[in-house]
mmCIF file of C-alpha atoms in Angstrom:
data_model
loop_
_atom_site.group_PDB
_atom_site.id
_atom_site.type_symbol
_atom_site.label_atom_id
_atom_site.label_comp_id
_atom_site.label_asym_id
_atom_site.label_seq_id
_atom_site.Cartn_x
_atom_site.Cartn_y
_atom_site.Cartn_z
ATOM 1 C CA UNK A 393 115.166 120.022 86.808
ATOM 2 C CA UNK A 394 116.719 119.260 89.916
ATOM 3 C CA UNK A 395 118.519 122.419 90.875
ATOM 4 C CA UNK A 396 115.097 123.938 90.514
ATOM 5 C CA UNK A 397 113.225 121.994 92.509
ATOM 6 C CA UNK A 398 116.161 122.066 95.530
ATOM 7 C CA UNK A 399 115.433 125.999 94.883
ATOM 8 C CA UNK A 400 111.747 126.308 95.319
ATOM 9 C CA UNK A 401 112.197 123.952 98.464
ATOM 10 C CA UNK A 402 114.322 126.079 99.855
ATOM 11 C CA UNK A 403 116.930 123.779 99.938
ATOM 12 C CA UNK A 404 120.569 126.083 99.662
ATOM 13 C CA UNK A 405 123.123 123.892 101.577
ATOM 14 C CA UNK A 406 125.350 121.933 99.149
ATOM 15 C CA UNK A 407 126.118 118.842 100.647
ATOM 16 C CA UNK A 408 121.871 118.398 100.638
ATOM 17 C CA UNK A 409 121.931 119.007 97.608
ATOM 18 C CA UNK A 410 124.018 116.290 96.538
ATOM 19 C CA UNK A 411 122.339 114.229 98.734
ATOM 20 C CA UNK A 412 118.490 114.591 98.017
ATOM 21 C CA UNK A 413 120.013 114.837 93.679
ATOM 22 C CA UNK A 414 121.505 111.130 95.280
ATOM 23 C CA UNK A 415 117.880 110.427 95.636
ATOM 24 C CA UNK A 416 115.975 112.101 93.010
ATOM 25 C CA UNK A 417 118.501 110.354 90.609
ATOM 26 C CA UNK A 418 117.181 106.528 92.648
ATOM 27 C CA UNK A 419 113.872 107.127 91.749
ATOM 28 C CA UNK A 420 114.036 107.709 88.532
ATOM 29 C CA UNK A 421 116.825 104.719 88.073
ATOM 30 C CA UNK A 422 114.413 103.008 89.647
ATOM 31 C CA UNK A 423 110.607 103.637 90.423
ATOM 32 C CA UNK A 424 108.858 104.771 86.464
ATOM 33 C CA UNK A 425 105.672 104.982 88.232
ATOM 34 C CA UNK A 426 106.423 107.395 91.526
ATOM 35 C CA UNK A 427 109.415 109.688 89.673
ATOM 36 C CA UNK A 428 106.204 110.190 86.705
ATOM 37 C CA UNK A 429 103.126 110.507 89.039
ATOM 38 C CA UNK A 430 105.978 113.171 91.176
ATOM 39 C CA UNK A 431 105.947 114.924 88.654
ATOM 40 C CA UNK A 432 103.212 116.830 88.921
ATOM 41 C CA UNK A 433 103.630 118.383 92.965
ATOM 42 C CA UNK A 434 105.104 121.047 92.704
ATOM 43 C CA UNK A 435 108.234 121.972 92.276
ATOM 44 C CA UNK A 436 108.903 122.655 96.204
ATOM 45 C CA UNK A 437 107.851 119.697 97.515
ATOM 46 C CA UNK A 438 108.955 116.769 94.891
ATOM 47 C CA UNK A 439 112.050 116.927 96.598
ATOM 48 C CA UNK A 440 110.969 115.117 99.639
ATOM 49 C CA UNK A 441 109.301 112.594 97.610
ATOM 50 C CA UNK A 442 112.554 111.578 95.943
ATOM 51 C CA UNK A 443 113.744 111.611 99.555
ATOM 52 C CA UNK A 444 111.292 109.631 101.214
ATOM 53 C CA UNK A 445 111.234 107.052 97.709
ATOM 54 C CA UNK A 446 114.606 107.574 97.851
ATOM 55 C CA UNK A 447 114.974 106.169 100.996
ATOM 56 C CA UNK A 448 112.892 102.934 101.220
ATOM 57 C CA UNK A 449 114.527 102.038 97.243
ATOM 58 C CA UNK A 450 118.417 101.214 99.424
ATOM 59 C CA UNK A 451 117.191 99.224 102.688
ATOM 60 C CA UNK A 452 114.721 97.648 99.241
ATOM 61 C CA UNK A 453 117.920 97.422 97.163
ATOM 62 C CA UNK A 454 119.892 95.433 100.771
ATOM 63 C CA UNK A 455 117.810 92.325 100.599
ATOM 64 C CA UNK A 456 117.128 92.124 96.741
ATOM 65 C CA UNK A 457 120.537 93.694 94.906
ATOM 66 C CA UNK A 458 122.618 94.099 97.396
ATOM 67 C CA UNK A 459 125.310 90.937 95.254
ATOM 68 C CA UNK A 460 123.328 88.055 93.607
ATOM 69 C CA UNK A 461 126.081 86.136 95.510
ATOM 70 C CA UNK A 462 125.311 87.630 99.281
ATOM 71 C CA UNK A 463 124.781 85.593 101.893
ATOM 72 C CA UNK A 464 121.561 86.036 103.897
ATOM 73 C CA UNK A 465 123.819 86.760 106.604
ATOM 74 C CA UNK A 466 125.523 90.190 104.441
ATOM 75 C CA UNK A 467 122.389 91.209 103.834
ATOM 76 C CA UNK A 468 121.645 91.567 107.588
ATOM 77 C CA UNK A 469 124.531 93.163 108.789
ATOM 78 C CA UNK A 470 123.992 95.903 105.604
ATOM 79 C CA UNK A 471 120.581 96.638 106.621
ATOM 80 C CA UNK A 472 121.085 96.831 110.049
ATOM 81 C CA UNK A 473 123.777 99.029 109.789
ATOM 82 C CA UNK A 474 121.196 101.338 106.985
ATOM 83 C CA UNK A 475 119.044 100.913 110.313
ATOM 84 C CA UNK A 476 121.689 102.220 112.859
ATOM 85 C CA UNK A 477 122.460 105.528 110.597
ATOM 86 C CA UNK A 478 118.763 105.372 110.127
ATOM 87 C CA UNK A 479 118.584 106.366 114.211
ATOM 88 C CA UNK A 480 121.551 107.917 114.710
ATOM 89 C CA UNK A 481 120.781 110.252 111.942
ATOM 90 C CA UNK A 482 116.794 110.785 113.047
ATOM 91 C CA UNK A 483 118.338 111.364 116.956
ATOM 92 C CA UNK A 484 120.979 114.084 115.847
ATOM 93 C CA UNK A 485 119.365 115.818 112.232
ATOM 94 C CA UNK A 486 122.023 114.589 110.652
ATOM 95 C CA UNK A 487 124.567 111.453 108.717
ATOM 96 C CA UNK A 488 126.562 111.716 106.623
ATOM 97 C CA UNK A 489 124.854 109.245 104.191
ATOM 98 C CA UNK A 490 122.989 110.608 101.785
ATOM 99 C CA UNK A 491 120.376 109.689 101.537
ATOM 100 C CA UNK A 492 119.873 109.565 105.381
ATOM 101 C CA UNK A 493 120.638 112.420 104.716
ATOM 102 C CA UNK A 494 118.012 114.111 102.526
ATOM 103 C CA UNK A 495 115.392 111.527 104.205
ATOM 104 C CA UNK A 496 115.732 113.042 107.809
ATOM 105 C CA UNK A 497 115.661 116.569 106.411
ATOM 106 C CA UNK A 498 112.148 115.669 105.026
ATOM 107 C CA UNK A 499 111.705 114.176 107.568
ATOM 108 C CA UNK A 500 112.348 116.826 110.434
ATOM 109 C CA UNK A 501 110.811 119.967 107.999
ATOM 110 C CA UNK A 502 107.512 117.948 107.471
ATOM 111 C CA UNK A 503 106.859 116.319 111.090
ATOM 112 C CA UNK A 504 106.429 113.213 109.753
ATOM 113 C CA UNK A 505 106.742 110.175 112.511
ATOM 114 C CA UNK A 506 109.803 108.411 112.869
ATOM 115 C CA UNK A 507 107.404 105.071 113.990
ATOM 116 C CA UNK A 508 106.734 105.567 110.388
ATOM 117 C CA UNK A 509 110.339 104.136 109.548
ATOM 118 C CA UNK A 510 111.139 101.655 112.654
ATOM 119 C CA UNK A 511 108.311 100.306 111.096
ATOM 120 C CA UNK A 512 109.305 100.226 107.227
ATOM 121 C CA UNK A 513 112.983 98.807 108.193
ATOM 122 C CA UNK A 514 110.639 96.113 110.437
ATOM 123 C CA UNK A 515 109.152 94.853 107.617
ATOM 124 C CA UNK A 516 112.439 95.195 105.825
ATOM 125 C CA UNK A 517 113.780 92.890 107.803
ATOM 126 C CA UNK A 518 110.367 90.441 107.718
ATOM 127 C CA UNK A 519 111.851 89.923 104.004
ATOM 128 C CA UNK A 520 115.314 87.877 105.063
ATOM 129 C CA UNK A 521 113.631 85.705 106.283
ATOM 130 C CA UNK A 522 110.098 85.022 105.677
ATOM 131 C CA UNK A 523 109.197 83.963 102.261
ATOM 132 C CA UNK A 524 105.957 83.101 102.539
ATOM 133 C CA UNK A 525 102.664 83.969 104.369
ATOM 134 C CA UNK A 526 99.502 81.377 105.397
ATOM 135 C CA UNK A 527 96.983 84.442 105.468
ATOM 136 C CA UNK A 528 96.417 87.285 103.916
ATOM 137 C CA UNK A 529 95.633 89.412 107.271
ATOM 138 C CA UNK A 530 99.829 88.168 107.824
ATOM 139 C CA UNK A 531 100.862 89.828 104.195
ATOM 140 C CA UNK A 532 99.593 92.726 105.485
ATOM 141 C CA UNK A 533 100.949 92.783 109.491
ATOM 142 C CA UNK A 534 103.594 92.332 106.718
ATOM 143 C CA UNK A 535 102.473 95.273 104.817
ATOM 144 C CA UNK A 536 101.461 97.600 107.152
ATOM 145 C CA UNK A 537 105.337 98.762 107.017
ATOM 146 C CA UNK A 538 106.715 97.711 103.324
ATOM 147 C CA UNK A 539 103.170 100.238 102.066
ATOM 148 C CA UNK A 540 101.110 101.906 104.559
ATOM 149 C CA UNK A 541 103.409 103.671 106.758
ATOM 150 C CA UNK A 542 104.410 105.524 102.550
ATOM 151 C CA UNK A 543 101.386 106.604 102.407
ATOM 152 C CA UNK A 544 101.425 107.795 105.588
ATOM 153 C CA UNK A 545 104.883 109.184 105.453
ATOM 154 C CA UNK A 546 103.962 110.740 102.444
ATOM 155 C CA UNK A 547 101.228 112.082 103.848
ATOM 156 C CA UNK A 548 102.750 115.419 105.190
ATOM 157 C CA UNK A 549 104.158 115.859 101.604
ATOM 158 C CA UNK A 550 101.163 116.004 100.057
ATOM 159 C CA UNK A 551 99.509 118.604 103.117
ATOM 160 C CA UNK A 552 95.569 117.214 103.085
ATOM 161 C CA UNK A 553 92.523 119.612 103.297
ATOM 162 C CA UNK A 554 90.821 117.572 106.365
ATOM 163 C CA UNK A 555 93.015 116.723 109.414
ATOM 164 C CA UNK A 556 95.284 114.734 109.096
ATOM 165 C CA UNK A 557 93.687 111.490 110.817
ATOM 166 C CA UNK A 558 91.058 111.608 108.527
ATOM 167 C CA UNK A 559 92.681 111.085 105.215
ATOM 168 C CA UNK A 560 95.311 108.939 107.307
ATOM 169 C CA UNK A 561 93.451 105.790 106.597
ATOM 170 C CA UNK A 562 93.429 105.962 102.985
ATOM 171 C CA UNK A 563 97.005 107.265 102.597
ATOM 172 C CA UNK A 564 97.598 103.531 104.511
ATOM 173 C CA UNK A 565 95.767 101.966 101.525
ATOM 174 C CA UNK A 566 97.235 103.118 98.672
ATOM 175 C CA UNK A 567 99.824 102.408 99.947
ATOM 176 C CA UNK A 568 98.531 98.737 99.884
ATOM 177 C CA UNK A 569 97.184 98.797 96.790
ATOM 178 C CA UNK A 570 100.003 99.905 95.284
ATOM 179 C CA UNK A 571 102.373 97.211 96.471
ATOM 180 C CA UNK A 572 99.325 94.199 95.489
ATOM 181 C CA UNK A 573 99.666 95.199 93.001
ATOM 182 C CA UNK A 574 103.625 95.112 92.068
ATOM 183 C CA UNK A 575 103.362 91.631 94.128
ATOM 184 C CA UNK A 576 100.359 90.756 91.963
ATOM 185 C CA UNK A 577 102.959 91.635 89.128
ATOM 186 C CA UNK A 578 106.411 90.246 90.615
ATOM 187 C CA UNK A 579 105.029 86.348 90.860
ATOM 188 C CA UNK A 580 107.926 85.717 88.642
ATOM 189 C CA UNK A 581 110.695 87.054 89.743
ATOM 190 C CA UNK A 582 109.502 86.597 93.659
ATOM 191 C CA UNK A 583 109.439 83.531 92.940
ATOM 192 C CA UNK A 584 113.342 84.102 92.028
ATOM 193 C CA UNK A 585 113.815 85.359 95.083
ATOM 194 C CA UNK A 586 113.047 82.860 96.838
ATOM 195 C CA UNK A 587 108.931 84.852 97.643
ATOM 196 C CA UNK A 588 105.710 83.691 97.516
ATOM 197 C CA UNK A 589 103.713 87.044 98.576
ATOM 198 C CA UNK A 590 100.275 85.673 97.410
ATOM 199 C CA UNK A 591 98.818 84.100 100.675
ATOM 200 C CA UNK A 592 98.959 79.719 101.242
ATOM 201 C CA UNK A 593 94.741 81.065 101.611
ATOM 202 C CA UNK A 594 94.666 82.525 98.083
ATOM 203 C CA UNK A 595 95.433 80.289 96.278
ATOM 204 C CA UNK A 596 94.875 77.181 97.674
ATOM 205 C CA UNK A 597 90.762 78.664 97.803
ATOM 206 C CA UNK A 598 91.656 78.087 93.315
ATOM 207 C CA UNK A 599 93.581 74.587 94.068
ATOM 208 C CA UNK A 600 96.993 76.370 93.585
ATOM 209 C CA UNK A 601 99.675 75.984 96.363
ATOM 210 C CA UNK A 602 103.342 77.653 95.770
ATOM 211 C CA UNK A 603 105.062 74.185 94.373
ATOM 212 C CA UNK A 604 102.429 75.137 91.313
ATOM 213 C CA UNK A 605 104.038 78.448 90.904
ATOM 214 C CA UNK A 606 107.138 77.019 91.154
ATOM 215 C CA UNK A 607 106.183 74.179 88.561
ATOM 216 C CA UNK A 608 104.343 77.049 85.820
ATOM 217 C CA UNK A 609 108.098 79.525 86.221
ATOM 218 C CA UNK A 610 109.820 76.010 85.596
ATOM 219 C CA UNK A 611 107.950 74.786 83.047
ATOM 220 C CA UNK A 612 106.872 77.901 81.520
ATOM 221 C CA UNK A 613 103.462 76.297 81.525
ATOM 222 C CA UNK A 614 100.451 77.768 82.478
ATOM 223 C CA UNK A 615 97.748 75.925 84.972
ATOM 224 C CA UNK A 616 93.380 77.321 85.218
ATOM 225 C CA UNK A 617 93.908 76.946 89.472
ATOM 226 C CA UNK A 618 96.611 79.543 88.530
ATOM 227 C CA UNK A 619 94.938 82.191 86.732
ATOM 228 C CA UNK A 620 91.913 82.263 89.860
ATOM 229 C CA UNK A 621 94.698 82.638 91.956
ATOM 230 C CA UNK A 622 95.299 85.671 89.845
ATOM 231 C CA UNK A 623 92.124 86.893 89.235
ATOM 232 C CA UNK A 624 90.886 86.577 93.419
ATOM 233 C CA UNK A 625 94.319 88.998 94.124
ATOM 234 C CA UNK A 626 93.400 91.886 91.218
ATOM 235 C CA UNK A 627 89.464 91.174 92.374
ATOM 236 C CA UNK A 628 90.640 91.557 96.264
ATOM 237 C CA UNK A 629 93.719 94.306 95.422
ATOM 238 C CA UNK A 630 90.798 97.062 93.409
ATOM 239 C CA UNK A 631 88.014 96.959 96.476
ATOM 240 C CA UNK A 632 91.846 98.187 98.643
ATOM 241 C CA UNK A 633 91.570 100.532 96.117
ATOM 242 C CA UNK A 634 88.486 101.483 96.930
ATOM 243 C CA UNK A 635 88.974 101.674 100.562
ATOM 244 C CA UNK A 636 92.008 104.250 99.118
ATOM 245 C CA UNK A 637 90.405 106.478 96.592
ATOM 246 C CA UNK A 638 88.439 109.014 98.808
ATOM 247 C CA UNK A 639 91.732 109.428 100.023
ATOM 248 C CA UNK A 640 92.516 112.007 96.961
ATOM 249 C CA UNK A 641 89.434 114.025 97.208
ATOM 250 C CA UNK A 642 91.360 114.649 100.793
ATOM 251 C CA UNK A 643 94.408 115.976 100.095
ATOM 252 C CA UNK A 644 95.620 119.846 98.623
ATOM 253 C CA UNK A 645 94.748 120.219 95.740
ATOM 254 C CA UNK A 646 97.769 120.708 93.841
ATOM 255 C CA UNK A 647 99.240 117.324 95.257
ATOM 256 C CA UNK A 648 95.864 116.121 93.697
ATOM 257 C CA UNK A 649 96.779 115.522 90.292
ATOM 258 C CA UNK A 650 100.535 113.392 90.966
ATOM 259 C CA UNK A 651 98.028 111.130 93.517
ATOM 260 C CA UNK A 652 94.742 110.795 91.018
ATOM 261 C CA UNK A 653 98.164 110.007 88.230
ATOM 262 C CA UNK A 654 99.586 107.597 89.803
ATOM 263 C CA UNK A 655 96.341 105.580 90.840
ATOM 264 C CA UNK A 656 95.166 105.315 87.832
ATOM 265 C CA UNK A 657 98.703 104.276 87.360
ATOM 266 C CA UNK A 658 98.459 101.720 88.823
ATOM 267 C CA UNK A 659 95.621 99.977 88.685
ATOM 268 C CA UNK A 660 96.111 100.022 85.202
ATOM 269 C CA UNK A 661 98.799 97.863 85.219
ATOM 270 C CA UNK A 662 95.901 94.863 86.214
ATOM 271 C CA UNK A 663 94.425 95.529 83.256
ATOM 272 C CA UNK A 664 97.589 94.837 81.708
ATOM 273 C CA UNK A 665 98.457 91.779 84.220
ATOM 274 C CA UNK A 666 94.344 90.458 82.847
ATOM 275 C CA UNK A 667 94.463 91.566 79.000
ATOM 276 C CA UNK A 668 98.379 88.988 79.212
ATOM 277 C CA UNK A 669 95.964 86.534 79.487
ATOM 278 C CA UNK A 670 97.615 85.949 83.315
ATOM 279 C CA UNK A 671 101.224 84.836 82.192
ATOM 280 C CA UNK A 672 102.694 87.422 85.998
ATOM 281 C CA UNK A 673 104.862 83.687 85.694
ATOM 282 C CA UNK A 674 106.605 83.817 82.144
ATOM 283 C CA UNK A 675 106.151 88.078 81.542
ATOM 284 C CA UNK A 676 106.765 91.232 83.096
ATOM 285 C CA UNK A 677 102.933 92.941 82.578
ATOM 286 C CA UNK A 678 103.215 96.332 81.411
ATOM 287 C CA UNK A 679 100.895 99.437 80.802
ATOM 288 C CA UNK A 680 101.547 100.101 76.647
ATOM 289 C CA UNK A 681 103.538 103.900 77.107
ATOM 290 C CA UNK A 682 101.139 105.593 74.307
ATOM 291 C CA UNK A 683 98.904 104.791 77.069
ATOM 292 C CA UNK A 684 101.299 106.229 79.410
ATOM 293 C CA UNK A 685 101.340 109.761 77.843
ATOM 294 C CA UNK A 686 97.722 110.307 77.770
ATOM 295 C CA UNK A 687 97.624 109.571 81.643
ATOM 296 C CA UNK A 688 100.765 112.150 82.207
ATOM 297 C CA UNK A 689 99.492 114.583 78.918
ATOM 298 C CA UNK A 690 96.282 114.152 81.541
ATOM 299 C CA UNK A 691 98.064 114.198 85.225
ATOM 300 C CA UNK A 692 100.209 117.701 83.735
ATOM 301 C CA UNK A 693 96.855 119.257 82.503
ATOM 302 C CA UNK A 694 95.064 118.237 85.991
ATOM 303 C CA UNK A 695 98.611 120.198 87.476
ATOM 304 C CA UNK A 696 98.347 122.461 86.604
ATOM 305 C CA UNK A 697 95.411 124.229 86.893
ATOM 306 C CA UNK A 698 95.104 123.037 90.072
ATOM 307 C CA UNK A 699 97.811 125.600 90.082
ATOM 308 C CA UNK A 700 96.294 128.293 88.540
ATOM 309 C CA UNK A 701 93.527 128.084 91.300
ATOM 310 C CA UNK A 702 95.594 128.407 93.762
ATOM 311 C CA UNK A 703 98.240 130.954 92.304
ATOM 312 C CA UNK A 704 98.201 132.913 95.499
ATOM 313 C CA UNK A 705 99.182 131.453 97.599
ATOM 314 C CA UNK A 706 102.523 130.232 99.199
ATOM 315 C CA UNK A 707 105.180 129.252 96.213
ATOM 316 C CA UNK A 708 102.689 126.528 95.088
ATOM 317 C CA UNK A 709 103.124 124.843 97.779
ATOM 318 C CA UNK A 710 98.941 125.062 99.022
ATOM 319 C CA UNK A 711 99.232 123.479 103.216
ATOM 320 C CA UNK A 712 102.691 122.841 102.894
ATOM 321 C CA UNK A 713 103.667 122.693 107.223
ATOM 322 C CA UNK A 714 107.317 124.409 107.082
ATOM 323 C CA UNK A 715 108.045 126.232 109.904
ATOM 324 C CA UNK A 716 107.124 125.897 113.232
ATOM 325 C CA UNK A 717 103.850 127.254 113.694
ATOM 326 C CA UNK A 718 102.819 125.960 110.639
ATOM 327 C CA UNK A 719 103.647 122.301 111.926
ATOM 328 C CA UNK A 720 102.071 123.057 114.948
ATOM 329 C CA UNK A 721 99.245 124.427 113.315
ATOM 330 C CA UNK A 722 99.657 120.888 111.697
ATOM 331 C CA UNK A 723 99.647 118.680 114.839
ATOM 332 C CA UNK A 724 96.166 120.445 116.406
ATOM 333 C CA UNK A 725 94.034 120.195 113.783
ATOM 334 C CA UNK A 726 94.727 116.349 113.249
ATOM 335 C CA UNK A 727 94.000 115.542 116.732
#
């Protein structure tokens, strides 16, 4: 399948093909939901998705999984090196680092604003020092770089039927909704890493705080104040999904099945947390395999219908902004 994707994307250089294949392997191993949803995109667009998420995964691994014994200083050095290679690659148009090579190629091909990558790296550096967030506004500033810009990076790859600027706020909101869902699912794991992403004001509104979370994680005991705070966090996240949803209809029709599947799968994680009694401090909530399979089948069927409908268009790639003329047209339409 990797060869078919790369051929459809017109990627023939051996080193570049290996760079994209490496990113694809990263996503297959770490990002099950994203990887599944990406399979519903036209094959020619999948490598770009793998490049964008592969880079994000690579940076995130430096922050959290570089080495369980790595110091903050060592992680900082590794992140600075990655940022330096990223900046150089975006400036020169190439890189010896496979993940950067694929990222640079994707950024150039789809005219993705380099500022989105700079903002993302700023949030990665923040994770080295910031361990909690007093208010949701503080968290939102962090999530702009760690999540909203991922949605904005993806938007040119997905394509739109409206000016890009009109769809951008919804794409950013969807990135935030996905990350808030991860934060709720991973409360216990994040606490083990020394971080609490649930805002302190949200916790305090329900009588909870970081110490109570740590006590629950340590003892395995529940507390109604924690359940109330998690319930409020889920309600907040569902509101962000509502803000994001109108953007789905703004996407290129052949890209909608991919994002609709991801939209539904991630919202189902919230339902799984509720169904499991808000036990996220003690175990990860999981969407049942049967439900995931049903969504995958439904997504595949929608993708087939969308591609048949678009059968006469360029290689199933919809309004993919390839080539100088298409890039110029997309830029004009988004002003």
